[in-house]
Short mmCIF file of C-alpha atoms in Angstrom, two decimals:
data_model
loop_
_atom_site.label_atom_id
_atom_site.label_comp_id
_atom_site.label_asym_id
_atom_site.label_seq_id
_atom_site.Cartn_x
_atom_site.Cartn_y
_atom_site.Cartn_z
CA MET A 903 -44.53 140.41 255.29
CA ARG A 904 -43.54 143.99 254.55
CA THR A 905 -46.54 144.23 252.25
CA GLN A 906 -48.95 143.45 255.03
CA CYS A 907 -47.28 145.98 257.31
CA LYS A 908 -47.79 148.56 254.61
CA LEU A 909 -51.47 147.70 254.60
CA TYR A 910 -52.23 148.89 258.08
CA ASP A 911 -49.67 151.69 257.89
CA HIS A 912 -51.24 152.87 254.68
CA GLY A 913 -54.54 152.85 256.52
CA VAL A 914 -53.09 155.14 259.16
CA LEU A 915 -52.18 157.59 256.44
CA ILE A 916 -55.70 157.85 255.08
CA VAL A 917 -56.58 160.94 257.08
CA PRO A 918 -59.96 162.05 255.78
CA SER A 919 -59.26 165.66 254.91
CA CYS A 920 -62.51 165.73 252.98
CA ILE A 921 -64.42 165.80 256.29
CA SER A 922 -65.41 169.41 256.72
CA VAL A 923 -68.14 171.38 258.42
CA ASP A 924 -68.87 172.68 254.91
CA LEU A 925 -70.18 169.21 254.05
CA LEU A 926 -73.06 169.28 256.49
CA SER A 927 -75.75 169.19 253.82
CA LEU A 928 -77.66 166.07 254.78
CA LEU A 929 -78.97 163.20 252.75
CA GLN A 930 -81.62 161.94 255.16
CA THR A 931 -82.74 158.39 254.47
CA SER A 932 -84.79 157.99 257.64
CA ALA A 933 -85.30 159.63 261.00
CA THR A 934 -82.64 157.45 262.58
CA ASP A 935 -80.27 157.01 259.64
CA LEU A 936 -78.51 160.26 258.82
CA GLN A 937 -75.96 160.32 256.08
CA THR A 938 -73.77 163.19 254.96
CA LYS A 939 -71.65 163.91 251.93
CA ALA A 940 -68.67 163.40 254.23
CA ASP A 941 -69.66 159.75 254.86
CA ARG A 942 -69.66 159.03 251.16
CA MET A 943 -66.52 160.94 250.28
CA VAL A 944 -64.46 159.49 253.11
CA GLN A 945 -65.53 155.94 252.31
CA MET A 946 -64.72 156.46 248.64
CA SER A 947 -61.30 157.79 249.64
CA ILE A 948 -60.46 154.95 252.00
CA CYS A 949 -61.87 152.04 249.99
CA SER A 950 -60.60 153.23 246.61
CA SER A 951 -57.14 153.98 247.98
CA LEU A 952 -56.85 150.56 249.62
CA SER A 953 -58.27 148.62 246.69
CA ARG A 954 -55.85 150.25 244.25
CA LYS A 955 -52.88 149.35 246.41
CA PHE A 956 -54.21 145.99 247.59
CA PRO A 957 -56.63 144.70 244.92
CA LYS A 958 -57.17 141.29 246.55
CA LEU A 959 -58.55 142.69 249.81
CA THR A 960 -62.15 142.25 250.87
CA ILE A 961 -63.30 145.72 251.93
CA ILE A 962 -66.67 146.24 253.61
CA GLY A 963 -67.83 149.81 254.20
CA GLU A 964 -70.84 151.19 256.00
CA GLU A 965 -72.18 153.13 253.03
CA ASP A 966 -73.71 151.37 250.05
CA LEU A 967 -72.02 153.25 247.23
CA PRO A 968 -72.70 152.78 243.53
CA PRO A 969 -69.73 151.72 241.36
CA GLY A 970 -67.99 154.44 239.41
CA GLU A 971 -64.88 156.48 238.95
CA VAL A 972 -63.40 158.16 242.02
CA ASP A 973 -61.91 161.64 241.84
CA GLN A 974 -58.12 161.38 241.90
CA GLU A 975 -58.04 163.99 244.68
CA LEU A 976 -59.63 161.41 246.99
CA ILE A 977 -56.89 158.83 246.39
CA GLU A 978 -54.22 158.56 249.11
CA ASP A 979 -51.05 156.85 247.87
CA GLY A 980 -48.61 157.81 250.62
CA GLN A 981 -47.23 155.78 253.49
CA SER A 982 -45.46 156.43 256.78
CA GLU A 983 -41.83 155.35 256.69
CA GLU A 984 -41.61 155.93 260.45
CA ILE A 985 -44.41 153.48 261.14
CA LEU A 986 -43.04 151.00 258.63
CA LYS A 987 -39.97 150.70 260.85
CA GLN A 988 -42.15 148.91 263.43
CA PRO A 989 -41.64 145.12 263.38
CA CYS A 990 -44.54 143.11 262.05
CA PRO A 991 -45.65 140.43 264.56
CA SER A 992 -44.38 137.01 263.51
CA GLN A 993 -47.84 135.39 263.69
CA TYR A 994 -48.87 137.43 260.66
CA SER A 995 -45.84 136.62 258.51
CA ALA A 996 -47.70 134.11 256.31
CA ILE A 997 -50.92 136.06 255.83
CA LYS A 998 -51.98 136.59 252.24
CA GLU A 999 -53.64 139.79 251.08
CA GLU A 1000 -56.75 137.92 249.95
CA ASP A 1001 -57.22 136.46 253.45
CA LEU A 1002 -57.81 139.86 255.04
CA VAL A 1003 -61.12 141.65 255.54
CA VAL A 1004 -61.15 145.41 256.09
CA TRP A 1005 -64.13 147.00 257.86
CA VAL A 1006 -64.59 150.74 257.25
CA ASP A 1007 -66.80 153.25 259.06
CA PRO A 1008 -66.12 156.54 257.25
CA VAL A 1009 -67.78 158.77 259.86
CA ASP A 1010 -68.53 157.08 263.17
CA GLY A 1011 -70.85 159.40 265.07
CA THR A 1012 -72.61 160.86 262.04
CA LYS A 1013 -75.56 162.23 264.04
CA GLU A 1014 -73.20 164.02 266.42
CA TYR A 1015 -71.21 165.32 263.45
CA THR A 1016 -74.32 166.90 261.96
CA GLU A 1017 -75.06 168.52 265.33
CA GLY A 1018 -71.57 170.00 265.66
CA LEU A 1019 -70.38 167.64 268.43
CA LEU A 1020 -67.11 167.16 266.62
CA ASP A 1021 -65.17 165.56 269.47
CA ASN A 1022 -67.50 162.52 269.13
CA VAL A 1023 -66.49 161.90 265.51
CA THR A 1024 -64.02 159.22 264.45
CA VAL A 1025 -63.05 157.41 261.26
CA LEU A 1026 -62.59 153.67 261.72
CA ILE A 1027 -60.56 151.15 259.70
CA GLY A 1028 -60.38 147.64 261.13
CA ILE A 1029 -58.51 144.66 259.69
CA ALA A 1030 -59.55 141.07 260.38
CA TYR A 1031 -57.95 137.70 259.70
CA GLU A 1032 -59.81 134.40 260.08
CA GLY A 1033 -62.69 136.28 261.66
CA LYS A 1034 -60.57 137.97 264.34
CA ALA A 1035 -59.83 141.69 264.50
CA ILE A 1036 -56.03 142.04 264.36
CA ALA A 1037 -55.29 145.65 263.40
CA GLY A 1038 -57.16 148.90 263.69
CA ILE A 1039 -57.06 152.62 263.13
CA ILE A 1040 -59.13 155.27 264.91
CA ASN A 1041 -58.72 158.70 263.36
CA GLN A 1042 -60.11 161.72 265.21
CA PRO A 1043 -60.14 164.44 262.52
CA TYR A 1044 -61.34 167.12 264.94
CA TYR A 1045 -59.22 166.25 267.96
CA ASN A 1046 -58.24 169.51 269.72
CA TYR A 1047 -60.80 171.53 267.78
CA GLN A 1048 -61.74 173.50 270.90
CA ALA A 1049 -58.13 174.19 271.93
CA GLY A 1050 -57.72 177.41 269.99
CA PRO A 1051 -56.52 178.45 266.53
CA ASP A 1052 -52.91 177.42 267.16
CA ALA A 1053 -53.73 173.87 268.30
CA VAL A 1054 -52.70 170.89 266.20
CA LEU A 1055 -55.95 169.50 264.81
CA GLY A 1056 -56.61 165.77 264.54
CA ARG A 1057 -54.84 162.60 265.65
CA THR A 1058 -54.59 158.95 264.65
CA ILE A 1059 -54.65 156.08 267.13
CA TRP A 1060 -53.59 152.72 265.73
CA GLY A 1061 -52.77 149.28 266.97
CA VAL A 1062 -51.85 145.72 265.99
CA LEU A 1063 -52.31 142.67 268.19
CA GLY A 1064 -48.90 141.45 269.25
CA LEU A 1065 -47.32 144.86 268.65
CA GLY A 1066 -49.28 147.36 270.75
CA ALA A 1067 -51.34 150.52 270.36
CA PHE A 1068 -50.00 153.98 269.61
CA GLY A 1069 -51.03 157.63 269.30
CA PHE A 1070 -52.45 158.19 272.80
CA GLN A 1071 -51.49 158.11 276.47
CA LEU A 1072 -53.00 155.09 278.23
CA LYS A 1073 -54.82 156.01 281.44
CA GLU A 1074 -57.15 154.02 283.69
CA ALA A 1075 -60.44 155.24 285.15
CA PRO A 1076 -60.43 156.11 288.90
CA ALA A 1077 -60.10 152.96 291.01
CA GLY A 1078 -63.35 151.77 292.55
CA LYS A 1079 -65.53 153.91 290.28
CA HIS A 1080 -68.02 152.45 287.83
CA ILE A 1081 -68.29 155.01 285.07
CA ILE A 1082 -70.35 153.74 282.16
CA THR A 1083 -70.16 155.14 278.66
CA THR A 1084 -73.10 154.32 276.42
CA THR A 1085 -75.18 155.50 273.51
CA ARG A 1086 -76.36 159.07 273.30
CA SER A 1087 -79.15 158.63 270.78
CA HIS A 1088 -80.09 154.92 270.60
CA SER A 1089 -81.12 154.06 274.13
CA ASN A 1090 -83.99 151.79 275.10
CA LYS A 1091 -85.23 149.83 278.12
CA LEU A 1092 -82.70 147.01 277.62
CA VAL A 1093 -79.86 149.53 277.60
CA THR A 1094 -81.08 151.36 280.70
CA ASP A 1095 -81.82 148.13 282.60
CA CYS A 1096 -78.35 146.78 281.84
CA ILE A 1097 -76.63 149.98 282.90
CA ALA A 1098 -78.65 150.18 286.12
CA ALA A 1099 -77.51 146.66 287.02
CA MET A 1100 -73.88 147.86 286.93
CA ASN A 1101 -74.50 150.19 289.90
CA PRO A 1102 -72.87 153.07 288.03
CA ASP A 1103 -71.36 156.08 289.77
CA ASN A 1104 -71.81 158.03 286.55
CA VAL A 1105 -73.19 157.45 283.06
CA LEU A 1106 -71.70 159.20 280.04
CA ARG A 1107 -73.96 159.36 277.00
CA VAL A 1108 -71.86 160.10 273.93
CA GLY A 1109 -71.84 159.31 270.22
CA GLY A 1110 -69.63 156.92 268.28
CA ALA A 1111 -68.22 153.49 269.17
CA GLY A 1112 -64.70 154.70 268.44
CA ASN A 1113 -65.18 157.62 270.79
CA LYS A 1114 -66.43 155.31 273.55
CA ILE A 1115 -63.36 153.09 273.32
CA ILE A 1116 -61.14 156.19 273.48
CA GLN A 1117 -62.92 157.08 276.72
CA LEU A 1118 -61.93 153.67 278.11
CA ILE A 1119 -58.26 153.89 277.15
CA GLU A 1120 -57.92 157.48 278.35
CA GLY A 1121 -59.51 156.88 281.76
CA LYS A 1122 -62.76 158.79 281.31
CA ALA A 1123 -64.92 155.68 281.62
CA SER A 1124 -64.50 152.20 283.05
CA ALA A 1125 -66.96 150.27 280.85
CA TYR A 1126 -68.79 150.59 277.54
CA VAL A 1127 -72.26 149.07 277.76
CA PHE A 1128 -74.64 148.84 274.82
CA ALA A 1129 -77.34 146.21 275.32
CA SER A 1130 -78.93 146.66 271.91
CA PRO A 1131 -78.48 145.28 268.38
CA GLY A 1132 -77.84 148.71 266.82
CA CYS A 1133 -74.05 148.44 266.51
CA LYS A 1134 -72.35 147.06 263.36
CA LYS A 1135 -69.06 145.28 262.61
CA TRP A 1136 -67.51 148.41 261.11
CA ASP A 1137 -68.25 150.20 264.41
CA THR A 1138 -66.35 147.70 266.55
CA CYS A 1139 -63.57 146.07 264.50
CA ALA A 1140 -60.96 148.84 264.77
CA PRO A 1141 -61.81 149.95 268.33
CA GLU A 1142 -61.71 146.34 269.54
CA VAL A 1143 -58.11 145.98 268.38
CA ILE A 1144 -57.00 149.16 270.16
CA LEU A 1145 -58.63 148.00 273.39
CA HIS A 1146 -57.32 144.43 273.17
CA ALA A 1147 -53.80 145.64 272.35
CA VAL A 1148 -53.61 147.37 275.75
CA GLY A 1149 -55.12 144.53 277.77
CA GLY A 1150 -58.82 145.36 277.62
CA LYS A 1151 -61.70 143.20 276.46
CA LEU A 1152 -64.65 143.68 274.10
CA THR A 1153 -67.39 141.08 273.55
CA ASP A 1154 -71.12 140.88 273.02
CA ILE A 1155 -73.42 141.06 276.05
CA HIS A 1156 -73.13 137.26 276.51
CA GLY A 1157 -69.34 137.42 276.66
CA ASN A 1158 -68.87 135.95 273.17
CA PRO A 1159 -66.08 137.32 270.96
CA LEU A 1160 -67.24 139.20 267.88
CA GLN A 1161 -66.55 137.66 264.48
CA TYR A 1162 -65.37 139.64 261.44
CA ASP A 1163 -65.11 137.23 258.51
CA LYS A 1164 -66.50 138.43 255.20
CA GLU A 1165 -69.60 136.21 255.41
CA VAL A 1166 -70.66 137.31 258.90
CA LYS A 1167 -73.83 139.34 259.37
CA HIS A 1168 -73.03 143.01 259.79
CA MET A 1169 -75.18 143.62 262.86
CA ASN A 1170 -73.76 143.01 266.35
CA SER A 1171 -77.15 141.60 267.30
CA ALA A 1172 -76.17 140.73 270.89
CA GLY A 1173 -74.84 144.19 271.75
CA VAL A 1174 -71.45 145.26 273.05
CA LEU A 1175 -69.74 145.07 276.43
CA ALA A 1176 -66.19 146.40 276.86
CA ALA A 1177 -63.80 147.42 279.62
CA LEU A 1178 -60.12 148.24 279.96
CA ARG A 1179 -59.97 146.60 283.40
CA ASN A 1180 -62.37 144.58 285.58
CA TYR A 1181 -64.32 143.25 282.60
CA GLU A 1182 -65.56 140.27 284.65
CA TYR A 1183 -67.34 142.55 287.12
CA TYR A 1184 -69.40 144.16 284.36
CA ALA A 1185 -70.05 140.85 282.61
CA SER A 1186 -71.31 139.35 285.86
CA ARG A 1187 -73.81 142.19 286.31
CA VAL A 1188 -75.62 141.79 283.00
CA PRO A 1189 -79.21 140.76 283.84
CA GLU A 1190 -80.50 137.45 282.51
CA SER A 1191 -83.51 139.29 281.12
CA VAL A 1192 -81.17 141.35 278.94
CA LYS A 1193 -79.23 138.29 277.78
CA SER A 1194 -82.40 136.43 276.83
CA ALA A 1195 -83.60 139.39 274.80
CA LEU A 1196 -80.40 139.67 272.75
CA ILE A 1197 -79.73 136.68 270.54
CA PRO A 1198 -76.18 136.28 269.14
#
């Protein structure tokens, strides 16, 4: 099973150094679908690096890239010996490479990235087996970017079900407070109605699904509510693992677990509901009108 451990550890090592503010020239495909050179380069780096090392993997990325040669400078062939010392959970000992599906979001929070809100930006690599998310990496390339020129820039949060989650300090939101984190740029009446039903003390509107889950595990928010079909599997696979590894829960608005097999539709058509603690409270507050409008 050492090979499979190398898979997710190798993923941790794919730190997208090609993300740079210099790459902010946009390729705009529609008013609501912004794409940058960084999206394409990071996905090429991650997917090409993984496929060379693990050719039997199914890898699904957000960007629809044409086939072709990838610049050798984008290939990451290193691995972390320190992380490889971690024991691989026994339930994964018989997994074959070809049975895994990797979901990649090269730049989660692209709109915020283009607007200079760099703390919202994450790179997501999620690994699924038999439709269930089992391992995930959230890389924050600009973590600490406002802390001064001497600050260490960037961090990687990673986790495996049955092993734990690493790279951050777990903290819970203030007891008794209902602090909701939700979309910054894709709100609608269903979203606002659902949030209002939670009786929130505060609502945080930020970009990126990865960023929202980080808010949950670092105590800045108590629930992530997105009652809309705008989120995709590559947005939620990796963050779900991190949250589940520390005792949280992520589902669709109906309370159904999300599926990540290679044949599944990419859209999370019934939205997202997540919490580190007290998930049942938030699930119980979802209005029936919202549930009936969002079909799994």
